[in-house]
Amino acid sequence: MTTKPQNKPDLLEQLFQMRDQNRDMVKKGTKVVKGQQLPVEVNRMGLYRWYLHPKLEDRATKAIMLWTQEIPPGSHSGKQKHQGGRVHYVLEGRGYTVVDGVKHDWEKGDVVLLPIKPNGVVFQHFNADPNNRARLVAAEPNWTDALGVDLGATLEQQENAPEYKG
């Protein structure tokens, strides 16, 4: 029989500590995220505003990832391979998303669903309007904490958005 090291809580006790930390996060965390106060992040996929993300420590939940993505007139997002299970709601604009080589047209009010596939899906969004931006809101469960960043399949950036200079 093994014994635990002195001064270190056992794993069950660590779960209770995690529970208490989570309860504190929910109690003290931000309940309303003001979109206009969020910075625009230029990343490999384009222009994002992060509302919910596992690394945002001040939010009342880490269970969901939620962000908006803006695609400038005539531009496109980066191309990514992802596990799937992501939902995109089109806030404004018109365009299309290529999923595993198949083009899917969308416009304001539509929902773009990335299917969950064992080996992931390759996707990229395109703004078909040369004069107006497109904006999507994207959401997915926080799979990263449950499955790791590769989400049980893979997360690979295959092409960067044109706005990304990093």
PDB file of C-alpha atoms in Angstrom:
ATOM      1  CA  MET A   1       0.000   0.000   0.000  1.00  0.00           C
ATOM      2  CA  THR A   2       1.287   3.457  -0.905  1.00  0.00           C
ATOM      3  CA  THR A   3       0.710   6.592   1.088  1.00  0.00           C
ATOM      4  CA  LYS A   4       0.357  10.135  -0.093  1.00  0.00           C
ATOM      5  CA  PRO A   5       3.231  12.592   0.320  1.00  0.00           C
ATOM      6  CA  GLN A   6       3.004  14.865   3.364  1.00  0.00           C
ATOM      7  CA  ASN A   7       1.262  18.237   2.912  1.00  0.00           C
ATOM      8  CA  LYS A   8      -0.244  17.363  -0.474  1.00  0.00           C
ATOM      9  CA  PRO A   9      -4.020  16.820  -0.693  1.00  0.00           C
ATOM     10  CA  ASP A  10      -5.180  13.511  -2.125  1.00  0.00           C
ATOM     11  CA  LEU A  11      -6.784  13.479  -5.573  1.00  0.00           C
ATOM     12  CA  LEU A  12     -10.329  13.430  -4.174  1.00  0.00           C
ATOM     13  CA  GLU A  13      -9.545  16.452  -2.050  1.00  0.00           C
ATOM     14  CA  GLN A  14      -8.096  18.166  -5.148  1.00  0.00           C
ATOM     15  CA  LEU A  15     -11.440  17.589  -6.906  1.00  0.00           C
ATOM     16  CA  PHE A  16     -13.200  19.355  -4.045  1.00  0.00           C
ATOM     17  CA  GLN A  17     -10.707  22.218  -4.341  1.00  0.00           C
ATOM     18  CA  MET A  18     -11.415  22.412  -8.083  1.00  0.00           C
ATOM     19  CA  ARG A  19     -15.151  22.438  -7.319  1.00  0.00           C
ATOM     20  CA  ASP A  20     -14.691  25.335  -4.932  1.00  0.00           C
ATOM     21  CA  GLN A  21     -12.582  27.249  -7.461  1.00  0.00           C
ATOM     22  CA  ASN A  22     -15.263  26.678 -10.110  1.00  0.00           C
ATOM     23  CA  ARG A  23     -18.012  27.860  -7.778  1.00  0.00           C
ATOM     24  CA  ASP A  24     -15.978  30.979  -7.031  1.00  0.00           C
ATOM     25  CA  MET A  25     -15.428  31.587 -10.764  1.00  0.00           C
ATOM     26  CA  VAL A  26     -19.177  31.336 -11.401  1.00  0.00           C
ATOM     27  CA  LYS A  27     -19.979  33.609  -8.459  1.00  0.00           C
ATOM     28  CA  LYS A  28     -17.422  36.331  -9.244  1.00  0.00           C
ATOM     29  CA  GLY A  29     -17.091  35.974 -13.015  1.00  0.00           C
ATOM     30  CA  THR A  30     -18.393  38.340 -15.661  1.00  0.00           C
ATOM     31  CA  LYS A  31     -22.017  37.555 -16.535  1.00  0.00           C
ATOM     32  CA  VAL A  32     -22.451  40.102 -19.357  1.00  0.00           C
ATOM     33  CA  VAL A  33     -19.686  40.504 -21.929  1.00  0.00           C
ATOM     34  CA  LYS A  34     -19.929  43.817 -23.783  1.00  0.00           C
ATOM     35  CA  GLY A  35     -19.027  43.100 -27.399  1.00  0.00           C
ATOM     36  CA  GLN A  36     -18.115  46.673 -28.265  1.00  0.00           C
ATOM     37  CA  GLN A  37     -15.551  46.659 -25.449  1.00  0.00           C
ATOM     38  CA  LEU A  38     -13.752  43.596 -26.799  1.00  0.00           C
ATOM     39  CA  PRO A  39     -10.578  44.061 -28.809  1.00  0.00           C
ATOM     40  CA  VAL A  40     -10.361  42.741 -32.353  1.00  0.00           C
ATOM     41  CA  GLU A  41      -7.756  40.002 -32.562  1.00  0.00           C
ATOM     42  CA  VAL A  42      -6.081  39.455 -35.921  1.00  0.00           C
ATOM     43  CA  ASN A  43      -5.174  35.782 -35.914  1.00  0.00           C
ATOM     44  CA  ARG A  44      -4.540  33.026 -38.458  1.00  0.00           C
ATOM     45  CA  MET A  45      -8.273  32.661 -39.087  1.00  0.00           C
ATOM     46  CA  GLY A  46      -8.900  36.391 -39.514  1.00  0.00           C
ATOM     47  CA  LEU A  47     -10.569  39.052 -37.355  1.00  0.00           C
ATOM     48  CA  TYR A  48     -11.993  37.697 -34.076  1.00  0.00           C
ATOM     49  CA  ARG A  49     -13.668  39.115 -30.973  1.00  0.00           C
ATOM     50  CA  TRP A  50     -13.521  36.531 -28.180  1.00  0.00           C
ATOM     51  CA  TYR A  51     -16.509  36.490 -25.842  1.00  0.00           C
ATOM     52  CA  LEU A  52     -15.795  33.134 -24.181  1.00  0.00           C
ATOM     53  CA  HIS A  53     -12.497  31.263 -24.248  1.00  0.00           C
ATOM     54  CA  PRO A  54     -10.827  28.889 -21.755  1.00  0.00           C
ATOM     55  CA  LYS A  55      -7.997  31.392 -21.214  1.00  0.00           C
ATOM     56  CA  LEU A  56     -10.342  34.270 -20.302  1.00  0.00           C
ATOM     57  CA  GLU A  57     -10.132  33.885 -16.532  1.00  0.00           C
ATOM     58  CA  ASP A  58     -12.723  36.556 -15.650  1.00  0.00           C
ATOM     59  CA  ARG A  59     -15.750  34.860 -17.268  1.00  0.00           C
ATOM     60  CA  ALA A  60     -18.442  33.001 -15.328  1.00  0.00           C
ATOM     61  CA  THR A  61     -18.090  29.915 -17.548  1.00  0.00           C
ATOM     62  CA  LYS A  62     -15.437  28.028 -19.449  1.00  0.00           C
ATOM     63  CA  ALA A  63     -17.840  25.410 -20.792  1.00  0.00           C
ATOM     64  CA  ILE A  64     -18.360  27.144 -24.150  1.00  0.00           C
ATOM     65  CA  MET A  65     -16.126  28.940 -26.611  1.00  0.00           C
ATOM     66  CA  LEU A  66     -17.855  31.844 -28.367  1.00  0.00           C
ATOM     67  CA  TRP A  67     -16.505  34.498 -30.742  1.00  0.00           C
ATOM     68  CA  THR A  68     -17.419  36.664 -33.693  1.00  0.00           C
ATOM     69  CA  GLN A  69     -15.484  36.602 -36.910  1.00  0.00           C
ATOM     70  CA  GLU A  70     -15.441  39.439 -39.421  1.00  0.00           C
ATOM     71  CA  ILE A  71     -14.457  38.788 -43.016  1.00  0.00           C
ATOM     72  CA  PRO A  72     -13.655  41.980 -44.954  1.00  0.00           C
ATOM     73  CA  PRO A  73     -15.292  42.591 -48.348  1.00  0.00           C
ATOM     74  CA  GLY A  74     -14.127  40.020 -50.897  1.00  0.00           C
ATOM     75  CA  SER A  75     -11.766  38.347 -48.418  1.00  0.00           C
ATOM     76  CA  HIS A  76     -11.730  34.947 -46.735  1.00  0.00           C
ATOM     77  CA  SER A  77     -10.814  33.282 -43.478  1.00  0.00           C
ATOM     78  CA  GLY A  78      -7.837  31.069 -42.953  1.00  0.00           C
ATOM     79  CA  LYS A  79      -8.217  27.397 -43.813  1.00  0.00           C
ATOM     80  CA  GLN A  80      -8.297  25.017 -40.904  1.00  0.00           C
ATOM     81  CA  LYS A  81      -8.639  21.342 -40.150  1.00  0.00           C
ATOM     82  CA  HIS A  82     -10.800  20.883 -37.071  1.00  0.00           C
ATOM     83  CA  GLN A  83     -12.671  18.086 -35.306  1.00  0.00           C
ATOM     84  CA  GLY A  84     -16.024  19.641 -36.215  1.00  0.00           C
ATOM     85  CA  GLY A  85     -19.008  20.237 -33.988  1.00  0.00           C
ATOM     86  CA  ARG A  86     -18.773  23.999 -34.434  1.00  0.00           C
ATOM     87  CA  VAL A  87     -21.775  26.208 -35.250  1.00  0.00           C
ATOM     88  CA  HIS A  88     -21.530  29.509 -37.157  1.00  0.00           C
ATOM     89  CA  TYR A  89     -24.495  31.901 -37.285  1.00  0.00           C
ATOM     90  CA  VAL A  90     -24.326  34.529 -40.039  1.00  0.00           C
ATOM     91  CA  LEU A  91     -24.956  37.937 -38.430  1.00  0.00           C
ATOM     92  CA  GLU A  92     -24.494  39.888 -41.643  1.00  0.00           C
ATOM     93  CA  GLY A  93     -23.265  39.459 -45.179  1.00  0.00           C
ATOM     94  CA  ARG A  94     -23.272  36.691 -47.725  1.00  0.00           C
ATOM     95  CA  GLY A  95     -20.693  34.192 -48.814  1.00  0.00           C
ATOM     96  CA  TYR A  96     -19.858  30.542 -48.688  1.00  0.00           C
ATOM     97  CA  THR A  97     -17.932  27.984 -46.699  1.00  0.00           C
ATOM     98  CA  VAL A  98     -15.951  25.185 -48.281  1.00  0.00           C
ATOM     99  CA  VAL A  99     -16.113  22.045 -46.109  1.00  0.00           C
ATOM    100  CA  ASP A 100     -13.971  19.131 -47.270  1.00  0.00           C
ATOM    101  CA  GLY A 101     -13.947  20.551 -50.799  1.00  0.00           C
ATOM    102  CA  VAL A 102     -17.716  21.138 -51.008  1.00  0.00           C
ATOM    103  CA  LYS A 103     -19.017  24.715 -51.319  1.00  0.00           C
ATOM    104  CA  HIS A 104     -21.969  25.749 -49.111  1.00  0.00           C
ATOM    105  CA  ASP A 105     -23.545  29.181 -49.767  1.00  0.00           C
ATOM    106  CA  TRP A 106     -24.820  31.271 -46.851  1.00  0.00           C
ATOM    107  CA  GLU A 107     -26.364  34.666 -46.107  1.00  0.00           C
ATOM    108  CA  LYS A 108     -27.583  36.674 -43.110  1.00  0.00           C
ATOM    109  CA  GLY A 109     -29.678  34.520 -40.779  1.00  0.00           C
ATOM    110  CA  ASP A 110     -28.208  31.177 -41.902  1.00  0.00           C
ATOM    111  CA  VAL A 111     -26.356  28.672 -39.735  1.00  0.00           C
ATOM    112  CA  VAL A 112     -23.238  26.868 -40.957  1.00  0.00           C
ATOM    113  CA  LEU A 113     -22.596  23.566 -39.182  1.00  0.00           C
ATOM    114  CA  LEU A 114     -19.250  21.778 -39.214  1.00  0.00           C
ATOM    115  CA  PRO A 115     -19.949  18.069 -38.840  1.00  0.00           C
ATOM    116  CA  ILE A 116     -18.016  16.006 -36.321  1.00  0.00           C
ATOM    117  CA  LYS A 117     -15.883  13.504 -38.228  1.00  0.00           C
ATOM    118  CA  PRO A 118     -13.329  11.027 -36.862  1.00  0.00           C
ATOM    119  CA  ASN A 119     -10.498  12.574 -38.881  1.00  0.00           C
ATOM    120  CA  GLY A 120     -11.825  16.130 -38.683  1.00  0.00           C
ATOM    121  CA  VAL A 121     -13.022  18.498 -41.401  1.00  0.00           C
ATOM    122  CA  VAL A 122     -11.163  21.059 -43.499  1.00  0.00           C
ATOM    123  CA  PHE A 123     -13.055  24.327 -43.852  1.00  0.00           C
ATOM    124  CA  GLN A 124     -12.661  27.921 -44.986  1.00  0.00           C
ATOM    125  CA  HIS A 125     -15.137  30.845 -45.100  1.00  0.00           C
ATOM    126  CA  PHE A 126     -15.374  33.274 -48.036  1.00  0.00           C
ATOM    127  CA  ASN A 127     -17.089  36.669 -48.211  1.00  0.00           C
ATOM    128  CA  ALA A 128     -18.769  36.815 -51.627  1.00  0.00           C
ATOM    129  CA  ASP A 129     -19.605  40.522 -51.349  1.00  0.00           C
ATOM    130  CA  PRO A 130     -16.873  42.822 -52.731  1.00  0.00           C
ATOM    131  CA  ASN A 131     -18.353  45.873 -50.942  1.00  0.00           C
ATOM    132  CA  ASN A 132     -19.573  44.763 -47.504  1.00  0.00           C
ATOM    133  CA  ARG A 133     -18.154  42.779 -44.630  1.00  0.00           C
ATOM    134  CA  ALA A 134     -19.504  39.454 -43.446  1.00  0.00           C
ATOM    135  CA  ARG A 135     -19.819  38.676 -39.741  1.00  0.00           C
ATOM    136  CA  LEU A 136     -20.288  35.266 -38.197  1.00  0.00           C
ATOM    137  CA  VAL A 137     -20.755  34.269 -34.590  1.00  0.00           C
ATOM    138  CA  ALA A 138     -19.195  30.896 -33.796  1.00  0.00           C
ATOM    139  CA  ALA A 139     -19.760  28.622 -30.826  1.00  0.00           C
ATOM    140  CA  GLU A 140     -18.656  25.200 -29.730  1.00  0.00           C
ATOM    141  CA  PRO A 141     -18.357  23.346 -26.457  1.00  0.00           C
ATOM    142  CA  ASN A 142     -15.023  23.803 -24.766  1.00  0.00           C
ATOM    143  CA  TRP A 143     -13.708  20.562 -26.201  1.00  0.00           C
ATOM    144  CA  THR A 144     -10.115  21.641 -25.488  1.00  0.00           C
ATOM    145  CA  ASP A 145     -10.380  21.041 -21.749  1.00  0.00           C
ATOM    146  CA  ALA A 146     -12.087  17.658 -22.265  1.00  0.00           C
ATOM    147  CA  LEU A 147     -10.242  16.291 -25.314  1.00  0.00           C
ATOM    148  CA  GLY A 148      -7.106  18.411 -25.602  1.00  0.00           C
ATOM    149  CA  VAL A 149      -6.411  21.017 -28.256  1.00  0.00           C
ATOM    150  CA  ASP A 150      -6.320  18.388 -31.030  1.00  0.00           C
ATOM    151  CA  LEU A 151      -9.922  17.516 -30.037  1.00  0.00           C
ATOM    152  CA  GLY A 152      -9.447  13.810 -30.485  1.00  0.00           C
ATOM    153  CA  ALA A 153      -8.557  14.254 -34.177  1.00  0.00           C
ATOM    154  CA  THR A 154      -6.440  17.247 -35.120  1.00  0.00           C
ATOM    155  CA  LEU A 155      -6.211  21.028 -35.188  1.00  0.00           C
ATOM    156  CA  GLU A 156      -4.081  22.236 -38.068  1.00  0.00           C
ATOM    157  CA  GLN A 157      -3.872  25.648 -39.714  1.00  0.00           C
ATOM    158  CA  GLN A 158      -3.627  24.981 -43.438  1.00  0.00           C
ATOM    159  CA  GLU A 159      -3.754  28.568 -44.684  1.00  0.00           C
ATOM    160  CA  ASN A 160      -3.776  31.952 -42.944  1.00  0.00           C
ATOM    161  CA  ALA A 161      -6.327  34.712 -43.470  1.00  0.00           C
ATOM    162  CA  PRO A 162      -4.974  37.533 -45.657  1.00  0.00           C
ATOM    163  CA  GLU A 163      -5.315  40.031 -42.789  1.00  0.00           C
ATOM    164  CA  TYR A 164      -2.977  37.991 -40.542  1.00  0.00           C
ATOM    165  CA  LYS A 165       0.593  39.296 -40.512  1.00  0.00           C
ATOM    166  CA  GLY A 166       2.014  37.276 -37.592  1.00  0.00           C
TER     167      GLY A 166
END
